[in-house]
Amino acid sequence: MTTILGVLGDSYRRQLRRPLGRPPIDIILDKVSAIADESPSRPFGVDFGVGRLPRTDADYLDDLRRQLDERGLIPTVIVGSLLLHADRDVADPPLAEAIANLAVAHRLGSPLGLFYFSYGGRVTREGRIRLAVEQIGQLADAAANYGMIVTTENYDFFTSDDFLEIFRRLARPNVGLHNDTGNWLLLGEDPLAATLAMAPYTYHAHVRDYVLRDGVYTSVPIGQGEVDFPPILTELARIAAARARFVLAMEMDLDTGSEMDEDEAVRECARAMNAWYAQTIEMAPV
């Protein structure tokens, strides 16, 4: 089955800010394993960044991969964040770090290298697109050496049209999107329309819901906000059918609340997605 449920480790970001002496990845694995144990989807996905690891030497990574296997978890690894800046002294180090982190992701068994963007230096939209094409091209070429695909997320300044232009200019088979279902709202786009438009380039998803409160899109459990999930999940399942592996990673991002609030919010997401998975995926005709 190519459609796999999962959790983005940063859904516990409020707790990860104060790890109390534990490596953040250990907290993530414990939290996500508890969600996985109640899920009908196995294996179960977990997304995390290289920055959440205490070490990246081969012995540690091999041991971490064994832990993931024992827990029935499959990783999707975030390799970094590219900085779209005209000053190469500023832009090159994050790109070099992301390229180096591809080796970590590959050793852990992640077929994808997820990355993000930030920008600065008075760059226009066209300038951002040009710089994105240049930097993603270098990252993708490095990823090809590992047989990996690199994907970025829709967030707050590239629209679906911008992404289509970026991917068209890149013309590389190992570049695409991890679709954050809620973040299209930040861009003023309809999540379903954007999901349909980006389908040929989509290799992963962060399943998230929002409500708009006092000018801020606030994260809420899946199905409790503005995103119309039934048709979007149907489309994501259709996309997944054409992929060797496609993870729907649930995501929460609480602006306020306790550790218990954060845990319960992720559990509410899991209840909604487990019900959808059991009804839609497990019941699908073979």
mmCIF file of C-alpha atoms in Angstrom:
data_model
loop_
_atom_site.group_PDB
_atom_site.id
_atom_site.type_symbol
_atom_site.label_atom_id
_atom_site.label_comp_id
_atom_site.label_asym_id
_atom_site.label_seq_id
_atom_site.Cartn_x
_atom_site.Cartn_y
_atom_site.Cartn_z
ATOM 1 C CA MET A 1 0.000 0.000 0.000
ATOM 2 C CA THR A 2 1.537 3.296 -1.054
ATOM 3 C CA THR A 3 -0.596 5.560 1.168
ATOM 4 C CA ILE A 4 0.977 5.765 4.619
ATOM 5 C CA LEU A 5 -0.086 7.836 7.608
ATOM 6 C CA GLY A 6 2.516 9.655 9.661
ATOM 7 C CA VAL A 7 3.263 12.595 11.938
ATOM 8 C CA LEU A 8 5.566 15.571 11.465
ATOM 9 C CA GLY A 9 7.834 15.560 14.511
ATOM 10 C CA ASP A 10 7.671 19.338 14.764
ATOM 11 C CA SER A 11 4.013 18.964 15.730
ATOM 12 C CA TYR A 12 5.532 18.754 19.217
ATOM 13 C CA ARG A 13 7.551 21.942 18.728
ATOM 14 C CA ARG A 14 6.449 23.520 22.004
ATOM 15 C CA GLN A 15 7.863 20.531 23.889
ATOM 16 C CA LEU A 16 10.951 20.358 21.680
ATOM 17 C CA ARG A 17 11.896 23.878 22.767
ATOM 18 C CA ARG A 18 12.526 22.539 26.278
ATOM 19 C CA PRO A 19 13.728 18.934 25.860
ATOM 20 C CA LEU A 20 15.009 18.685 29.469
ATOM 21 C CA GLY A 21 18.280 17.008 28.591
ATOM 22 C CA ARG A 22 16.893 14.528 26.075
ATOM 23 C CA PRO A 23 17.806 14.618 22.379
ATOM 24 C CA PRO A 24 14.792 16.018 20.499
ATOM 25 C CA ILE A 25 14.696 12.992 18.206
ATOM 26 C CA ASP A 26 14.111 10.721 21.226
ATOM 27 C CA ILE A 27 11.070 12.763 22.224
ATOM 28 C CA ILE A 28 9.775 12.666 18.640
ATOM 29 C CA LEU A 29 10.158 8.891 18.350
ATOM 30 C CA ASP A 30 8.417 8.237 21.668
ATOM 31 C CA LYS A 31 5.515 10.558 20.800
ATOM 32 C CA VAL A 32 5.059 9.307 17.242
ATOM 33 C CA SER A 33 5.391 5.646 18.256
ATOM 34 C CA ALA A 34 2.479 6.094 20.664
ATOM 35 C CA ILE A 35 0.362 7.509 17.821
ATOM 36 C CA ALA A 36 1.496 4.732 15.471
ATOM 37 C CA ASP A 37 0.491 2.030 17.946
ATOM 38 C CA GLU A 38 -3.134 3.148 17.593
ATOM 39 C CA SER A 39 -3.075 3.511 13.815
ATOM 40 C CA PRO A 40 -4.369 1.071 11.187
ATOM 41 C CA SER A 41 -1.528 2.187 8.922
ATOM 42 C CA ARG A 42 1.731 0.258 9.198
ATOM 43 C CA PRO A 43 4.469 1.076 8.593
ATOM 44 C CA PHE A 44 3.948 4.569 10.008
ATOM 45 C CA GLY A 45 5.734 7.708 8.868
ATOM 46 C CA VAL A 46 7.753 10.170 10.925
ATOM 47 C CA ASP A 47 9.152 13.433 9.564
ATOM 48 C CA PHE A 48 12.074 15.101 11.325
ATOM 49 C CA GLY A 49 14.990 17.376 10.579
ATOM 50 C CA VAL A 50 18.688 16.583 10.712
ATOM 51 C CA GLY A 51 18.899 19.417 13.230
ATOM 52 C CA ARG A 52 16.914 17.287 15.697
ATOM 53 C CA LEU A 53 19.705 14.705 15.843
ATOM 54 C CA PRO A 54 22.450 14.852 18.488
ATOM 55 C CA ARG A 55 25.029 13.361 16.100
ATOM 56 C CA THR A 56 25.366 12.429 12.446
ATOM 57 C CA ASP A 57 28.223 9.921 12.532
ATOM 58 C CA ALA A 58 27.657 6.586 10.819
ATOM 59 C CA ASP A 59 27.397 4.554 14.031
ATOM 60 C CA TYR A 60 24.689 6.795 15.461
ATOM 61 C CA LEU A 61 22.718 6.925 12.209
ATOM 62 C CA ASP A 62 22.839 3.145 11.798
ATOM 63 C CA ASP A 63 21.605 2.697 15.363
ATOM 64 C CA LEU A 64 18.819 5.230 14.794
ATOM 65 C CA ARG A 65 17.765 3.404 11.655
ATOM 66 C CA ARG A 66 17.559 0.171 13.650
ATOM 67 C CA GLN A 67 15.378 1.924 16.218
ATOM 68 C CA LEU A 68 13.077 3.173 13.486
ATOM 69 C CA ASP A 69 12.795 -0.317 12.007
ATOM 70 C CA GLU A 70 12.028 -1.846 15.405
ATOM 71 C CA ARG A 71 9.247 0.692 15.986
ATOM 72 C CA GLY A 72 7.751 0.195 12.517
ATOM 73 C CA LEU A 73 8.532 3.797 11.570
ATOM 74 C CA ILE A 74 9.737 5.049 8.203
ATOM 75 C CA PRO A 75 11.563 8.386 8.128
ATOM 76 C CA THR A 76 11.211 11.362 5.863
ATOM 77 C CA VAL A 77 14.115 13.673 6.615
ATOM 78 C CA ILE A 78 14.250 17.467 6.441
ATOM 79 C CA VAL A 79 17.707 18.423 5.144
ATOM 80 C CA GLY A 80 17.611 22.187 5.639
ATOM 81 C CA SER A 81 16.354 25.582 4.565
ATOM 82 C CA LEU A 82 17.685 27.442 1.537
ATOM 83 C CA LEU A 83 18.224 31.199 1.814
ATOM 84 C CA LEU A 84 17.186 33.128 -1.297
ATOM 85 C CA HIS A 85 19.653 35.988 -1.085
ATOM 86 C CA ALA A 86 21.763 37.674 -3.770
ATOM 87 C CA ASP A 87 24.845 37.691 -1.525
ATOM 88 C CA ARG A 88 26.488 34.317 -2.079
ATOM 89 C CA ASP A 89 28.411 34.610 1.193
ATOM 90 C CA VAL A 90 25.015 34.534 2.896
ATOM 91 C CA ALA A 91 23.232 32.082 0.584
ATOM 92 C CA ASP A 92 25.914 29.448 0.010
ATOM 93 C CA PRO A 93 26.368 28.069 3.564
ATOM 94 C CA PRO A 94 22.716 26.953 4.015
ATOM 95 C CA LEU A 95 22.803 25.338 0.575
ATOM 96 C CA ALA A 96 26.047 23.523 1.376
ATOM 97 C CA GLU A 97 24.563 22.310 4.677
ATOM 98 C CA ALA A 98 21.436 20.988 2.944
ATOM 99 C CA ILE A 99 23.576 19.174 0.368
ATOM 100 C CA ALA A 100 25.699 17.618 3.123
ATOM 101 C CA ASN A 101 22.570 16.528 5.006
ATOM 102 C CA LEU A 102 21.390 14.492 2.018
ATOM 103 C CA ALA A 103 23.929 11.856 3.054
ATOM 104 C CA VAL A 104 22.292 11.696 6.495
ATOM 105 C CA ALA A 105 18.822 11.328 5.014
ATOM 106 C CA HIS A 106 20.002 8.619 2.643
ATOM 107 C CA ARG A 107 21.726 6.610 5.379
ATOM 108 C CA LEU A 108 18.496 6.718 7.414
ATOM 109 C CA GLY A 109 16.539 5.340 4.455
ATOM 110 C CA SER A 110 14.611 8.458 3.475
ATOM 111 C CA PRO A 111 13.858 8.562 -0.277
ATOM 112 C CA LEU A 112 13.056 12.280 0.024
ATOM 113 C CA GLY A 113 15.075 15.251 1.198
ATOM 114 C CA LEU A 114 12.629 17.890 2.408
ATOM 115 C CA PHE A 115 13.713 21.531 2.459
ATOM 116 C CA TYR A 116 12.305 24.985 3.073
ATOM 117 C CA PHE A 117 13.003 28.572 2.052
ATOM 118 C CA SER A 118 13.729 31.881 3.654
ATOM 119 C CA TYR A 119 14.729 35.020 1.802
ATOM 120 C CA GLY A 120 16.313 38.411 2.240
ATOM 121 C CA GLY A 121 18.340 41.112 0.574
ATOM 122 C CA ARG A 122 15.683 43.121 -1.246
ATOM 123 C CA VAL A 123 14.858 40.296 -3.679
ATOM 124 C CA THR A 124 11.781 40.628 -5.902
ATOM 125 C CA ARG A 125 9.428 37.751 -6.667
ATOM 126 C CA GLU A 126 11.141 37.084 -9.992
ATOM 127 C CA GLY A 127 14.476 37.231 -8.213
ATOM 128 C CA ARG A 128 13.304 34.684 -5.667
ATOM 129 C CA ILE A 129 12.160 32.360 -8.444
ATOM 130 C CA ARG A 130 15.513 32.689 -10.222
ATOM 131 C CA LEU A 131 17.487 32.071 -7.036
ATOM 132 C CA ALA A 132 15.234 29.156 -6.103
ATOM 133 C CA VAL A 133 15.833 27.516 -9.478
ATOM 134 C CA GLU A 134 19.597 27.952 -9.126
ATOM 135 C CA GLN A 135 19.781 26.575 -5.592
ATOM 136 C CA ILE A 136 17.270 23.743 -5.998
ATOM 137 C CA GLY A 137 19.106 22.663 -9.136
ATOM 138 C CA GLN A 138 22.315 22.193 -7.150
ATOM 139 C CA LEU A 139 20.488 20.388 -4.357
ATOM 140 C CA ALA A 140 18.659 18.124 -6.811
ATOM 141 C CA ASP A 141 21.833 17.246 -8.694
ATOM 142 C CA ALA A 142 23.478 16.229 -5.421
ATOM 143 C CA ALA A 143 20.386 14.229 -4.420
ATOM 144 C CA ALA A 144 20.441 12.355 -7.731
ATOM 145 C CA ASN A 145 23.710 10.750 -6.638
ATOM 146 C CA TYR A 146 21.715 9.037 -3.868
ATOM 147 C CA GLY A 147 18.660 8.284 -5.996
ATOM 148 C CA MET A 148 16.698 10.792 -3.902
ATOM 149 C CA ILE A 149 13.967 13.331 -4.643
ATOM 150 C CA VAL A 150 14.067 16.792 -3.054
ATOM 151 C CA THR A 151 10.814 18.519 -2.152
ATOM 152 C CA THR A 152 9.883 21.893 -0.746
ATOM 153 C CA GLU A 153 6.751 23.107 1.013
ATOM 154 C CA ASN A 154 4.233 25.791 0.145
ATOM 155 C CA TYR A 155 4.375 28.371 2.898
ATOM 156 C CA ASP A 156 4.083 32.134 2.609
ATOM 157 C CA PHE A 157 5.460 33.582 -0.603
ATOM 158 C CA PHE A 158 5.569 31.067 -3.475
ATOM 159 C CA THR A 159 2.125 30.435 -4.955
ATOM 160 C CA SER A 160 1.135 27.311 -6.861
ATOM 161 C CA ASP A 161 1.785 29.224 -10.110
ATOM 162 C CA ASP A 162 5.250 30.161 -8.841
ATOM 163 C CA PHE A 163 6.010 26.533 -8.011
ATOM 164 C CA LEU A 164 4.845 25.395 -11.423
ATOM 165 C CA GLU A 165 7.194 27.934 -13.003
ATOM 166 C CA ILE A 166 10.093 26.873 -10.764
ATOM 167 C CA PHE A 167 9.595 23.191 -11.533
ATOM 168 C CA ARG A 168 9.192 23.919 -15.259
ATOM 169 C CA ARG A 169 12.483 25.807 -15.342
ATOM 170 C CA LEU A 170 14.265 23.105 -13.360
ATOM 171 C CA ALA A 171 13.097 20.305 -15.674
ATOM 172 C CA ARG A 172 14.489 17.673 -13.318
ATOM 173 C CA PRO A 173 12.668 14.421 -12.474
ATOM 174 C CA ASN A 174 13.751 14.451 -8.810
ATOM 175 C CA VAL A 175 12.268 17.804 -7.736
ATOM 176 C CA GLY A 176 8.803 18.343 -6.318
ATOM 177 C CA LEU A 177 6.518 19.478 -3.533
ATOM 178 C CA HIS A 178 5.450 18.298 -0.124
ATOM 179 C CA ASN A 179 1.941 19.705 -0.044
ATOM 180 C CA ASP A 180 0.920 21.405 3.203
ATOM 181 C CA THR A 181 -2.855 21.314 2.927
ATOM 182 C CA GLY A 182 -3.409 24.236 5.290
ATOM 183 C CA ASN A 183 -0.664 26.565 4.140
ATOM 184 C CA TRP A 184 -2.422 27.331 0.858
ATOM 185 C CA LEU A 185 -4.772 29.452 2.966
ATOM 186 C CA LEU A 186 -1.845 31.680 3.965
ATOM 187 C CA LEU A 187 -1.280 32.323 0.261
ATOM 188 C CA GLY A 188 -4.931 33.146 -0.394
ATOM 189 C CA GLU A 189 -5.350 29.987 -2.465
ATOM 190 C CA ASP A 190 -8.011 27.316 -2.374
ATOM 191 C CA PRO A 191 -6.351 24.180 -0.950
ATOM 192 C CA LEU A 192 -8.184 21.796 -3.269
ATOM 193 C CA ALA A 193 -7.482 23.813 -6.422
ATOM 194 C CA ALA A 194 -3.806 24.104 -5.483
ATOM 195 C CA THR A 195 -3.590 20.392 -4.663
ATOM 196 C CA LEU A 196 -5.038 19.516 -8.059
ATOM 197 C CA ALA A 197 -2.649 21.896 -9.836
ATOM 198 C CA MET A 198 0.405 20.561 -8.032
ATOM 199 C CA ALA A 199 -0.490 16.872 -8.323
ATOM 200 C CA PRO A 200 2.144 15.962 -10.953
ATOM 201 C CA TYR A 201 4.891 17.317 -8.692
ATOM 202 C CA THR A 202 3.623 16.119 -5.291
ATOM 203 C CA TYR A 203 5.543 13.383 -3.446
ATOM 204 C CA HIS A 204 4.584 13.906 0.198
ATOM 205 C CA ALA A 205 1.978 15.770 2.266
ATOM 206 C CA HIS A 206 1.709 17.608 5.548
ATOM 207 C CA VAL A 207 -1.946 17.327 6.494
ATOM 208 C CA ARG A 208 -2.893 20.381 8.516
ATOM 209 C CA ASP A 209 -5.985 22.472 9.277
ATOM 210 C CA TYR A 210 -6.380 26.133 10.251
ATOM 211 C CA VAL A 211 -8.914 28.645 11.497
ATOM 212 C CA LEU A 212 -8.444 32.403 11.062
ATOM 213 C CA ARG A 213 -8.476 34.266 14.390
ATOM 214 C CA ASP A 214 -7.602 37.952 14.733
ATOM 215 C CA GLY A 215 -5.587 37.950 11.526
ATOM 216 C CA VAL A 216 -3.646 34.770 12.375
ATOM 217 C CA TYR A 217 -4.153 31.341 10.850
ATOM 218 C CA THR A 218 -4.233 29.162 13.944
ATOM 219 C CA SER A 219 -3.548 25.432 13.782
ATOM 220 C CA VAL A 220 -6.452 23.198 14.837
ATOM 221 C CA PRO A 221 -6.933 19.426 14.669
ATOM 222 C CA ILE A 222 -7.710 18.021 11.236
ATOM 223 C CA GLY A 223 -11.338 18.487 10.284
ATOM 224 C CA GLN A 224 -12.009 21.306 12.741
ATOM 225 C CA GLY A 225 -10.953 24.229 10.550
ATOM 226 C CA GLU A 226 -11.367 25.756 7.108
ATOM 227 C CA VAL A 227 -9.774 23.060 4.935
ATOM 228 C CA ASP A 228 -12.278 20.907 3.051
ATOM 229 C CA PHE A 229 -10.585 17.573 3.640
ATOM 230 C CA PRO A 230 -12.757 14.920 1.937
ATOM 231 C CA PRO A 231 -11.958 15.938 -1.659
ATOM 232 C CA ILE A 232 -8.353 16.865 -0.812
ATOM 233 C CA LEU A 233 -7.652 13.509 0.812
ATOM 234 C CA THR A 234 -9.276 11.756 -2.131
ATOM 235 C CA GLU A 235 -6.907 13.609 -4.469
ATOM 236 C CA LEU A 236 -3.872 12.887 -2.290
ATOM 237 C CA ALA A 237 -4.789 9.185 -2.269
ATOM 238 C CA ARG A 238 -5.029 9.302 -6.066
ATOM 239 C CA ILE A 239 -1.578 10.902 -6.251
ATOM 240 C CA ALA A 240 -0.239 8.272 -3.855
ATOM 241 C CA ALA A 241 -1.328 5.483 -6.188
ATOM 242 C CA ALA A 242 1.329 6.647 -8.665
ATOM 243 C CA ARG A 243 4.111 6.825 -6.048
ATOM 244 C CA ALA A 244 6.226 4.041 -4.593
ATOM 245 C CA ARG A 245 5.660 5.544 -1.155
ATOM 246 C CA PHE A 246 3.472 8.482 -0.162
ATOM 247 C CA VAL A 247 3.198 9.680 3.437
ATOM 248 C CA LEU A 248 0.344 11.814 4.757
ATOM 249 C CA ALA A 249 2.134 13.346 7.739
ATOM 250 C CA MET A 250 -0.254 14.953 10.220
ATOM 251 C CA GLU A 251 0.840 18.320 11.578
ATOM 252 C CA MET A 252 -0.129 20.576 14.470
ATOM 253 C CA ASP A 253 1.402 23.925 15.405
ATOM 254 C CA LEU A 254 -0.144 25.255 18.604
ATOM 255 C CA ASP A 255 0.527 28.920 19.381
ATOM 256 C CA THR A 256 -0.470 28.442 23.025
ATOM 257 C CA GLY A 257 -1.115 25.564 25.399
ATOM 258 C CA SER A 258 0.499 22.929 27.534
ATOM 259 C CA GLU A 259 2.332 19.704 26.744
ATOM 260 C CA MET A 260 -0.941 17.847 27.315
ATOM 261 C CA ASP A 261 -2.763 20.201 24.912
ATOM 262 C CA GLU A 262 -0.157 19.513 22.242
ATOM 263 C CA ASP A 263 -0.350 15.758 22.744
ATOM 264 C CA GLU A 264 -4.139 15.741 22.630
ATOM 265 C CA ALA A 265 -4.238 17.905 19.489
ATOM 266 C CA VAL A 266 -2.058 15.385 17.639
ATOM 267 C CA ARG A 267 -4.210 12.519 18.938
ATOM 268 C CA GLU A 268 -7.306 14.297 17.602
ATOM 269 C CA CYS A 269 -5.622 14.572 14.208
ATOM 270 C CA ALA A 270 -4.799 10.878 14.361
ATOM 271 C CA ARG A 271 -8.366 9.906 15.220
ATOM 272 C CA ALA A 272 -9.642 11.807 12.171
ATOM 273 C CA MET A 273 -7.016 10.383 9.819
ATOM 274 C CA ASN A 274 -7.306 6.839 11.187
ATOM 275 C CA ALA A 275 -11.051 6.904 10.536
ATOM 276 C CA TRP A 276 -10.483 8.190 6.994
ATOM 277 C CA TYR A 277 -7.759 5.607 6.351
ATOM 278 C CA ALA A 278 -9.829 2.692 7.625
ATOM 279 C CA GLN A 279 -12.842 3.712 5.548
ATOM 280 C CA THR A 280 -11.116 4.853 2.379
ATOM 281 C CA ILE A 281 -7.802 3.026 2.040
ATOM 282 C CA GLU A 282 -8.372 -0.298 3.780
ATOM 283 C CA MET A 283 -11.797 -0.663 2.147
ATOM 284 C CA ALA A 284 -10.549 0.205 -1.327
ATOM 285 C CA PRO A 285 -10.879 -2.613 -3.894
ATOM 286 C CA VAL A 286 -7.656 -4.380 -4.747
#
